[in-house]
PDB file of C-alpha atoms in Angstrom:
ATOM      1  CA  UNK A 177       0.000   0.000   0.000  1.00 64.00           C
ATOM      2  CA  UNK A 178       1.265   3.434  -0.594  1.00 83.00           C
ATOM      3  CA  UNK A 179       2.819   5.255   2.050  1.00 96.00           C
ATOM      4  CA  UNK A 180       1.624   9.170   2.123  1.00 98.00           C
ATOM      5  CA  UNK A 181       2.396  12.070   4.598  1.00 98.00           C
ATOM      6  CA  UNK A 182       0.835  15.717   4.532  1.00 98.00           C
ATOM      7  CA  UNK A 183       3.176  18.647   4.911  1.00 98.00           C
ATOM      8  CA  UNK A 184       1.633  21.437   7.079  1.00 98.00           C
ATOM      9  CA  UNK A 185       2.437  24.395   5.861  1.00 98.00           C
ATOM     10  CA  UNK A 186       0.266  26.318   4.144  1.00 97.00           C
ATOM     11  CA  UNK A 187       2.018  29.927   4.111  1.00 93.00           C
ATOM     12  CA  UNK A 188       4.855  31.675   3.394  1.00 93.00           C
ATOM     13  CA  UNK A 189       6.610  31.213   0.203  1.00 96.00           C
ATOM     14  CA  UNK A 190      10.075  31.657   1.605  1.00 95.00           C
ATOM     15  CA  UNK A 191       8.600  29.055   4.256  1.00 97.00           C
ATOM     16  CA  UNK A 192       7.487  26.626   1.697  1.00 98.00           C
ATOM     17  CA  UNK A 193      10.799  26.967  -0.134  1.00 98.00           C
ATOM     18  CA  UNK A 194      13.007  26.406   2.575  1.00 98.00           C
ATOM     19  CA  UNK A 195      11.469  23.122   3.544  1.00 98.00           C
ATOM     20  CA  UNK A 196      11.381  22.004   0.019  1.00 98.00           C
ATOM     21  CA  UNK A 197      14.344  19.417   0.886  1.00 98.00           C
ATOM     22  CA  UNK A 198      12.339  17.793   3.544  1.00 98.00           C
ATOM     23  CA  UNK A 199       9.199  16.929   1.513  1.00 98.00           C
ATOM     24  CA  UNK A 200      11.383  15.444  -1.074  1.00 98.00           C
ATOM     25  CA  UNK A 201      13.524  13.289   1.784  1.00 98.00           C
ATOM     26  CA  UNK A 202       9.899  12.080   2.111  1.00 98.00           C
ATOM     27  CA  UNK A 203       9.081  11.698  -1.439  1.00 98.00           C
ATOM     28  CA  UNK A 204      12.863  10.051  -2.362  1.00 98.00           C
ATOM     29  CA  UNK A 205      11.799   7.135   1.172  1.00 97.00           C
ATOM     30  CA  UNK A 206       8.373   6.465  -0.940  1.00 97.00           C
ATOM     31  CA  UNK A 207       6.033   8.697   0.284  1.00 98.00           C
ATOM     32  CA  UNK A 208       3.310  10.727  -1.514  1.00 98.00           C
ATOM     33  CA  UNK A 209       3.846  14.048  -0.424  1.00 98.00           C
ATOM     34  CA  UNK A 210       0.803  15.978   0.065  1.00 98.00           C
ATOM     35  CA  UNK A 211       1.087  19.819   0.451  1.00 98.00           C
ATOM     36  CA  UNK A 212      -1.691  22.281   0.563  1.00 98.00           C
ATOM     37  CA  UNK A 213      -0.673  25.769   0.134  1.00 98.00           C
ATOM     38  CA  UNK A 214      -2.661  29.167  -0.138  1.00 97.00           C
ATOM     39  CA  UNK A 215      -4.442  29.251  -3.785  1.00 97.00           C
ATOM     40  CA  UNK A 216      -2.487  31.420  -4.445  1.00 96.00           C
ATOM     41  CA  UNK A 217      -0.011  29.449  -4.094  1.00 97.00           C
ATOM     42  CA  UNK A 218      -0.651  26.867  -5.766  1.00 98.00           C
ATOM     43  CA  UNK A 219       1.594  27.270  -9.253  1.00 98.00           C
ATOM     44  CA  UNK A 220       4.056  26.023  -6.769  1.00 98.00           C
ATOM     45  CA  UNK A 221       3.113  22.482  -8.664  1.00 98.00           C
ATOM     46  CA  UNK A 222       4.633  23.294 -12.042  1.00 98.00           C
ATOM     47  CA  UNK A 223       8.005  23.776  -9.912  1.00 98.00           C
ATOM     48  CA  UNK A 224       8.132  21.294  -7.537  1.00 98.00           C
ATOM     49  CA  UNK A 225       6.155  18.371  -9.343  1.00 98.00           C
ATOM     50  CA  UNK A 226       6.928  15.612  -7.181  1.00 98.00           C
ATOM     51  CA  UNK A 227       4.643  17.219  -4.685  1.00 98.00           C
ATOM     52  CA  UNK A 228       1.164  16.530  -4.735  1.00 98.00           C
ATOM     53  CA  UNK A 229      -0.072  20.025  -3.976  1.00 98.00           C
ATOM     54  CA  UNK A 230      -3.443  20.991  -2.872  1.00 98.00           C
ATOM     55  CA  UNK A 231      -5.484  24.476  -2.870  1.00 98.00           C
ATOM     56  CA  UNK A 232      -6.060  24.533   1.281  1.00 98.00           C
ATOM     57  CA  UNK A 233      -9.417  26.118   0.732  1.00 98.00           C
ATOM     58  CA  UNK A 234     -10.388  22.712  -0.812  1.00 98.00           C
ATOM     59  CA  UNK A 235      -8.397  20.484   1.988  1.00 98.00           C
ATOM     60  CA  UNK A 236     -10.480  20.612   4.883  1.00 98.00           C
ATOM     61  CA  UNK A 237      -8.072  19.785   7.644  1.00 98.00           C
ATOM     62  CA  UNK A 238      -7.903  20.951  10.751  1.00 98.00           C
ATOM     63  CA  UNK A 239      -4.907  23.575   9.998  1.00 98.00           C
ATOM     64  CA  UNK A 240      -4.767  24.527  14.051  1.00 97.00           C
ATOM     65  CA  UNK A 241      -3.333  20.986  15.054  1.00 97.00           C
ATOM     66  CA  UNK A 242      -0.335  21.878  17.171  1.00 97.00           C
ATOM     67  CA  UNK A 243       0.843  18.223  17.805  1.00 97.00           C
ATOM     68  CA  UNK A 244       3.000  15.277  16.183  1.00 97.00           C
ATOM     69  CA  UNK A 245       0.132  13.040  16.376  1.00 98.00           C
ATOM     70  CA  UNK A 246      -2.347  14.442  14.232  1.00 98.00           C
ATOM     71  CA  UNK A 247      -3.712  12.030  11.666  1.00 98.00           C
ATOM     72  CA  UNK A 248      -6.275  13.729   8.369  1.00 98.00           C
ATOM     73  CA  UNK A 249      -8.256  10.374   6.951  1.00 97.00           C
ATOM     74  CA  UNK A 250      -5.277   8.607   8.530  1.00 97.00           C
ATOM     75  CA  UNK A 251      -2.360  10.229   6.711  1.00 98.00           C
ATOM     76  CA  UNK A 252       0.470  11.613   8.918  1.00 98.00           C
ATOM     77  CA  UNK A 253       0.774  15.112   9.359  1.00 98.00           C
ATOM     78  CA  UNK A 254       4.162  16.859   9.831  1.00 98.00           C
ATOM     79  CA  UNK A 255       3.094  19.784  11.594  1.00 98.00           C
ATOM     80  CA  UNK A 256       6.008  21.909  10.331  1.00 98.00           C
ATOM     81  CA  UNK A 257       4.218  25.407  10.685  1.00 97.00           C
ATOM     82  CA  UNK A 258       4.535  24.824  14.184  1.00 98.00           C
ATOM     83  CA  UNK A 259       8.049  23.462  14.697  1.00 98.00           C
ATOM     84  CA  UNK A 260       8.784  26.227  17.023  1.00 97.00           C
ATOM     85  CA  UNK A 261       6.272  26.106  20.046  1.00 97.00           C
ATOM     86  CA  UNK A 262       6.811  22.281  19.738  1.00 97.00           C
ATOM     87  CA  UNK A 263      10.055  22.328  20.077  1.00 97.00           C
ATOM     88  CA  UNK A 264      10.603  24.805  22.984  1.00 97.00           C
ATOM     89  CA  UNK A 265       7.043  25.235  25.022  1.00 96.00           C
ATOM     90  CA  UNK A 266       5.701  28.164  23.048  1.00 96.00           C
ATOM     91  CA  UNK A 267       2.218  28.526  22.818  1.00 94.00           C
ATOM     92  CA  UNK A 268       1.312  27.408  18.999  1.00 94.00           C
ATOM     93  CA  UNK A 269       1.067  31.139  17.681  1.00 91.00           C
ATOM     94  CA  UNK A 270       3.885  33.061  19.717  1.00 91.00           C
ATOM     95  CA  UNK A 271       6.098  35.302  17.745  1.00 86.00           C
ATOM     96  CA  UNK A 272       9.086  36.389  19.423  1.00 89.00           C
ATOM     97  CA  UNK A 273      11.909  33.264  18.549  1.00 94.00           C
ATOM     98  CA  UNK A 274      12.567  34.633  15.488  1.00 92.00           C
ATOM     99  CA  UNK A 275      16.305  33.012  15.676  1.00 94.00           C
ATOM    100  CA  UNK A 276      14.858  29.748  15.886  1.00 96.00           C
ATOM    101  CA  UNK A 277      11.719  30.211  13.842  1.00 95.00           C
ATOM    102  CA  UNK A 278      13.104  28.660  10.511  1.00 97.00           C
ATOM    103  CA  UNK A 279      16.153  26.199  11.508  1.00 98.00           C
ATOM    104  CA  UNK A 280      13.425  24.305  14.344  1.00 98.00           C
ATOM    105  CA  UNK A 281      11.673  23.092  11.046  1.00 98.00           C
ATOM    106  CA  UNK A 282      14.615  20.774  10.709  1.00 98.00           C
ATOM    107  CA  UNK A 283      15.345  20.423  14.310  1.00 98.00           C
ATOM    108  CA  UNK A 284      11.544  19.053  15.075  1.00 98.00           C
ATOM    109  CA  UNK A 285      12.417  16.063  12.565  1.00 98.00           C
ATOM    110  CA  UNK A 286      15.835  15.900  13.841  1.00 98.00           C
ATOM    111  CA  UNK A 287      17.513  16.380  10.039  1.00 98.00           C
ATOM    112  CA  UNK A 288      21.192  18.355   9.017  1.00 98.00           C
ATOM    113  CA  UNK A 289      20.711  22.198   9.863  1.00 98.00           C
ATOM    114  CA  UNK A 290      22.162  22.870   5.901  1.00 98.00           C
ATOM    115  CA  UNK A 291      20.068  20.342   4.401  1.00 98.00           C
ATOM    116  CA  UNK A 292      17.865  23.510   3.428  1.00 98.00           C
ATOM    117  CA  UNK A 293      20.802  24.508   1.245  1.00 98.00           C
ATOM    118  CA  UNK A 294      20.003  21.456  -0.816  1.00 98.00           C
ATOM    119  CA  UNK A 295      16.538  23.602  -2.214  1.00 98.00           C
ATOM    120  CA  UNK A 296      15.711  22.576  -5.748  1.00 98.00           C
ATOM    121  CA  UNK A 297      13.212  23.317  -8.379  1.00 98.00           C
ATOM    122  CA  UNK A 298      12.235  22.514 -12.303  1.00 98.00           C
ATOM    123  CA  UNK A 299      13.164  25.457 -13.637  1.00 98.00           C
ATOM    124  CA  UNK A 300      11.048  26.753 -16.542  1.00 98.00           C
ATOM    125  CA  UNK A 301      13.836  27.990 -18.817  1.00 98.00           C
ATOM    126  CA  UNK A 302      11.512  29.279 -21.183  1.00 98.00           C
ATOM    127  CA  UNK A 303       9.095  31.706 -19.181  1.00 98.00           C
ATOM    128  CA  UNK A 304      12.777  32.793 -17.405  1.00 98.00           C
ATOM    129  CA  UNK A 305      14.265  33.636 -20.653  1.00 98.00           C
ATOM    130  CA  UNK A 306      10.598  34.933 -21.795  1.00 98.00           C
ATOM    131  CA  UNK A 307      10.582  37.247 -18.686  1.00 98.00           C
ATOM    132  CA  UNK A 308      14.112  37.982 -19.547  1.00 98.00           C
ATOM    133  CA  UNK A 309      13.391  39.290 -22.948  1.00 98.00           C
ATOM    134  CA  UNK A 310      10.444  41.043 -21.623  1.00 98.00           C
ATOM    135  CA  UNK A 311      12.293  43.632 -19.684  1.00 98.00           C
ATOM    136  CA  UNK A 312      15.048  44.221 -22.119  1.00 98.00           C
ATOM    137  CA  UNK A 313      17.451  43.391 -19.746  1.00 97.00           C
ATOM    138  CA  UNK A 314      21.247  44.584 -20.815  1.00 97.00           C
ATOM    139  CA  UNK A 315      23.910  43.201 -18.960  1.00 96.00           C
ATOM    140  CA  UNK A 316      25.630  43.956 -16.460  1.00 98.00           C
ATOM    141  CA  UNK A 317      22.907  45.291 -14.112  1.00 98.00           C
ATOM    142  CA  UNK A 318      21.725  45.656 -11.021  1.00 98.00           C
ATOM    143  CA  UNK A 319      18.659  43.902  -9.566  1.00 98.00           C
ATOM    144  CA  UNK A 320      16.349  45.034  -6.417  1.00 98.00           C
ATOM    145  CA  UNK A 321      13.534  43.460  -4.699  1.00 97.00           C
ATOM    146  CA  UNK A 322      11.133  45.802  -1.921  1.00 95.00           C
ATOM    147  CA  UNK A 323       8.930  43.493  -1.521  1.00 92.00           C
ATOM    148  CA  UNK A 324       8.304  40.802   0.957  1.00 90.00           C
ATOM    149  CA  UNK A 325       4.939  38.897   2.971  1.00 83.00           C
ATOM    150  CA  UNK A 326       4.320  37.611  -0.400  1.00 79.00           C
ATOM    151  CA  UNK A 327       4.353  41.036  -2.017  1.00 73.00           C
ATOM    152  CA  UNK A 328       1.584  42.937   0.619  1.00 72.00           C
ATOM    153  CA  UNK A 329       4.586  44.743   2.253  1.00 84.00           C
ATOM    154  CA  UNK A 330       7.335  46.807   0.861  1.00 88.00           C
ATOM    155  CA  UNK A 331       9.974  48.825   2.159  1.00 88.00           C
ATOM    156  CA  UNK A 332      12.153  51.403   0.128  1.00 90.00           C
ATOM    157  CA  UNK A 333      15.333  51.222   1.205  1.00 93.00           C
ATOM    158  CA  UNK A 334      16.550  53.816  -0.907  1.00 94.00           C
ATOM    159  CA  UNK A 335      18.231  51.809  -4.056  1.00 96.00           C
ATOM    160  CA  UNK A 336      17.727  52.392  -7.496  1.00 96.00           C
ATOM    161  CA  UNK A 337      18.399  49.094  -9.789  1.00 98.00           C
ATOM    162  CA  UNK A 338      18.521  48.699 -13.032  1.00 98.00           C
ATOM    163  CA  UNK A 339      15.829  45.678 -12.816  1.00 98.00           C
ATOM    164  CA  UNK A 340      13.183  45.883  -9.701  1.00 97.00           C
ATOM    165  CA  UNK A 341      11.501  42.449  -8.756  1.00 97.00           C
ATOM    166  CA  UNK A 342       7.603  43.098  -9.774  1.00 95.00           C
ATOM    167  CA  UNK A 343       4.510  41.211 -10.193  1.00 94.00           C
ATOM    168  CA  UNK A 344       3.803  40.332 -13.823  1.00 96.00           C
ATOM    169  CA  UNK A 345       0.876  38.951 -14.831  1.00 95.00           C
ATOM    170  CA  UNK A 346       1.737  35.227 -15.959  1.00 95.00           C
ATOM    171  CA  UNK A 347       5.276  34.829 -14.250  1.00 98.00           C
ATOM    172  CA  UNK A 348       5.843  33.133 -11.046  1.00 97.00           C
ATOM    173  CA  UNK A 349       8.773  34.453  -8.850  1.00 97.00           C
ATOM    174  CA  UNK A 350      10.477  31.513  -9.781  1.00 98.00           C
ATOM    175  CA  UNK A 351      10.811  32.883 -13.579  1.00 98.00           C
ATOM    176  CA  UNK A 352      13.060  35.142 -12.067  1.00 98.00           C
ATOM    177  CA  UNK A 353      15.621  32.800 -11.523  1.00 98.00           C
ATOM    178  CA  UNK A 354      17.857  33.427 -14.845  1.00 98.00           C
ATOM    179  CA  UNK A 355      17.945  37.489 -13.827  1.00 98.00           C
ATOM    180  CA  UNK A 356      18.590  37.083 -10.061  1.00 98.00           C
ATOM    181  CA  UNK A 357      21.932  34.405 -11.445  1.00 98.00           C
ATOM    182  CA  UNK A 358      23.078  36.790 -14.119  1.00 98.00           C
ATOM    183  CA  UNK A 359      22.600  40.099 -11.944  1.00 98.00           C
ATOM    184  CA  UNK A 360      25.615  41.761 -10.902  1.00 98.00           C
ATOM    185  CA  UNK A 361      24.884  43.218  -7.788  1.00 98.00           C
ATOM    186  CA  UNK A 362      21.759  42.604  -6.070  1.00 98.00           C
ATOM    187  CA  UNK A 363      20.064  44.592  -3.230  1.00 98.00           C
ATOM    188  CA  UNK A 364      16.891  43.143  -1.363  1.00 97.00           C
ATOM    189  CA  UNK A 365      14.968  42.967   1.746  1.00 96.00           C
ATOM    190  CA  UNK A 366      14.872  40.105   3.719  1.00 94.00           C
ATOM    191  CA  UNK A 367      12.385  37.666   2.471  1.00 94.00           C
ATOM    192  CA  UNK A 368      12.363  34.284   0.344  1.00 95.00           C
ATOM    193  CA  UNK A 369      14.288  35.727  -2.574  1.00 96.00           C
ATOM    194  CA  UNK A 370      17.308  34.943   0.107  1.00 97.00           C
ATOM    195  CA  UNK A 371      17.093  30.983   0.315  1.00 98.00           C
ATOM    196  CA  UNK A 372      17.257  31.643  -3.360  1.00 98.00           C
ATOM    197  CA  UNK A 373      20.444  33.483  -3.656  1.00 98.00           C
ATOM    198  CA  UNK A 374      21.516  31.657  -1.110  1.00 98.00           C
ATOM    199  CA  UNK A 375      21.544  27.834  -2.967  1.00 97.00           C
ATOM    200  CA  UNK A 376      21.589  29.588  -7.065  1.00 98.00           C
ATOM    201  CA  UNK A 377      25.137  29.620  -8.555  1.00 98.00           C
ATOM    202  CA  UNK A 378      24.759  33.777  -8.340  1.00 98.00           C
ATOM    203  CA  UNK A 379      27.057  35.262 -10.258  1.00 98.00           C
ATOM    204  CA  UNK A 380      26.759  38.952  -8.605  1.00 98.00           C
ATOM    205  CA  UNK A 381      29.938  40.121  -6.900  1.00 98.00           C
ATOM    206  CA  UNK A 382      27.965  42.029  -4.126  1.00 98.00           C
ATOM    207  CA  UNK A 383      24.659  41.297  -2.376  1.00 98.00           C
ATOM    208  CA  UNK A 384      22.796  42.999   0.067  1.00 98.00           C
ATOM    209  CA  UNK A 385      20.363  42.048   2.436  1.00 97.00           C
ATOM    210  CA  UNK A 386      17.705  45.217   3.741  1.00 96.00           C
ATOM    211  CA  UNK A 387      15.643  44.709   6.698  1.00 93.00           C
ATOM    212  CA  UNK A 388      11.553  44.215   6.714  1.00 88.00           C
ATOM    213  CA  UNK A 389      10.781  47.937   7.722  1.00 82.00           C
ATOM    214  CA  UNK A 390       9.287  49.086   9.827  1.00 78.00           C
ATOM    215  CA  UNK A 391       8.488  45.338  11.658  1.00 78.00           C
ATOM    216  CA  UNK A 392      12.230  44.832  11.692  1.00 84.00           C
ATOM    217  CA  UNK A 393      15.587  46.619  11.875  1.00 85.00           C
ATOM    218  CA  UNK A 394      17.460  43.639  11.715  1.00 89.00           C
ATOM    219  CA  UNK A 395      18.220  40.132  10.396  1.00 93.00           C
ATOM    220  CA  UNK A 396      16.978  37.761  13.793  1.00 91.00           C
ATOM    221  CA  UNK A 397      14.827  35.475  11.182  1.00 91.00           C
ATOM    222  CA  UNK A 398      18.282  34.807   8.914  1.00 95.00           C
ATOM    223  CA  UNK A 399      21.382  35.923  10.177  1.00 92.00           C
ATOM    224  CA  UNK A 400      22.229  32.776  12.086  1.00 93.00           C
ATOM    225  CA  UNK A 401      22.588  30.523   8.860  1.00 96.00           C
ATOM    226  CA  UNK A 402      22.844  32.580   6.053  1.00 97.00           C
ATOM    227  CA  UNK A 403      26.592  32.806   4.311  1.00 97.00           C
ATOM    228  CA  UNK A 404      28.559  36.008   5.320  1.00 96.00           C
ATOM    229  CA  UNK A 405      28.704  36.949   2.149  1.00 96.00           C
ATOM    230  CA  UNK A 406      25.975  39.529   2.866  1.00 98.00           C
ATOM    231  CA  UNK A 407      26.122  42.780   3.158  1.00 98.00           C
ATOM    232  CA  UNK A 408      24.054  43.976   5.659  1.00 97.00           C
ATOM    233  CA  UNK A 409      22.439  46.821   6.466  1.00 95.00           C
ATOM    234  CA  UNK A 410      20.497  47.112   9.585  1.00 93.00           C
ATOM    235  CA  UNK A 411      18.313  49.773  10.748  1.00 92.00           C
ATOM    236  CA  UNK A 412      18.095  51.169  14.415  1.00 84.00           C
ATOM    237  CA  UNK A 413      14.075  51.395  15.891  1.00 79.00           C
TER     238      UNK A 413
END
């Protein structure tokens, strides 16, 4: 019979990114991986298409399960959203362990600290080069991103670029992928775009990492395991 697991969780590209390696440690033991993500989400499929992803508003799970031994129609459920209150006593929704927030999602399963530097995808070399193309991109250049919380947030931190991350109708954020390897320099907040850098064979000779004004002046969420290759620039509140 065939052995399937559910991945919760549901939000948070940069989330769903980093943990990427762990649903396919699943997948590569025999598992079906099931993953429901925000709709919006859910183009996350044509990238990661080992993964049996699932709108959540048409997965009716109970998404609130703090616990390792939740069970939906008696599939497994790796509560990974909450890897942080399980590991340390937190109440399920508390905020403040930022340090710990993303490298507990390994811890809780007990798996390598840098096997989130092992983050892979399909790329769609067509729609990159399309997008490419699109903005008349002449080399060398510099490349920005503002934007972070999945796009509803933005802080200016003052850089003009030649090329500024946008949305465009019909391209994921992983289209980007050939202009963030080919950019020179690269400035951007602090947000999923980093696990990207951080595992793409970048080819900029400076990168720089803004923080997620005005919720943060620093780098608590990243700093910790992120190569000090960054620049950083902090901000005092």
């Amino acid at each position: 019979m065939e052995k399937s697991i559910i991945i919760l969780q549901t939000f948070g590209l940069g989330d769903c990114l980093f943990i990427e390696p762990i649903a396919r440690k699943y997948f590569d033991e025999g598992y079906k991986v099931i993953w429901p993500v925000e709709d919006k989400d859910i183009w996350l499929k044509d990238y990661i298409k080992y993964v049996d992803f699932r709108k959540k508003s048409e997965f009716p799970m109970d998404y609130e399960q703090c616990r390792m031994d939740y069970t939906y129609e008696g599939i497994p459920v790796l509560p990974i959203r909450f890897s942080n209150p399980l590991l340390r006593g937190f109440a399920p929704h508390y905020g403040d362990d930022k340090q710990n927030w993303m490298l507990d999602k390994y811890r809780l399963l007990d798996l390598p600290l840098d096997m989130w530097r092992s983050l892979t995808w399909t790329r769609n070399h067509e729609r990159e080069n399309e997008l490419y193309d699109f903005l008349k991109i002449k080399e060398p250049y510099s490349f920005g991103n503002m934007h972070y919380g999945g796009g509803f947030a933005t802080y200016d931190f003052g850089v003009q670029t030649d090329v500024q991350l946008k949305k465009i109708k019909d391209f994921t954020l992983l289209d980007w992928t050939k202009i963030i390897i080919n950019a020179d320099v690269i400035h951007t907040v602090e947000t999923s775009l980093v696990y990207m850098i951080e595992t793409l064979p970048i080819k900029a000779r400076e990168i720089h990492l803004h923080p997620r004004l005005p919720w943060e002046g620093g780098f608590t969420g990243v700093k910790n395991f992120i190569s000090d290759r960054w620049i950083l620039h902090p901000v005092e509140l």
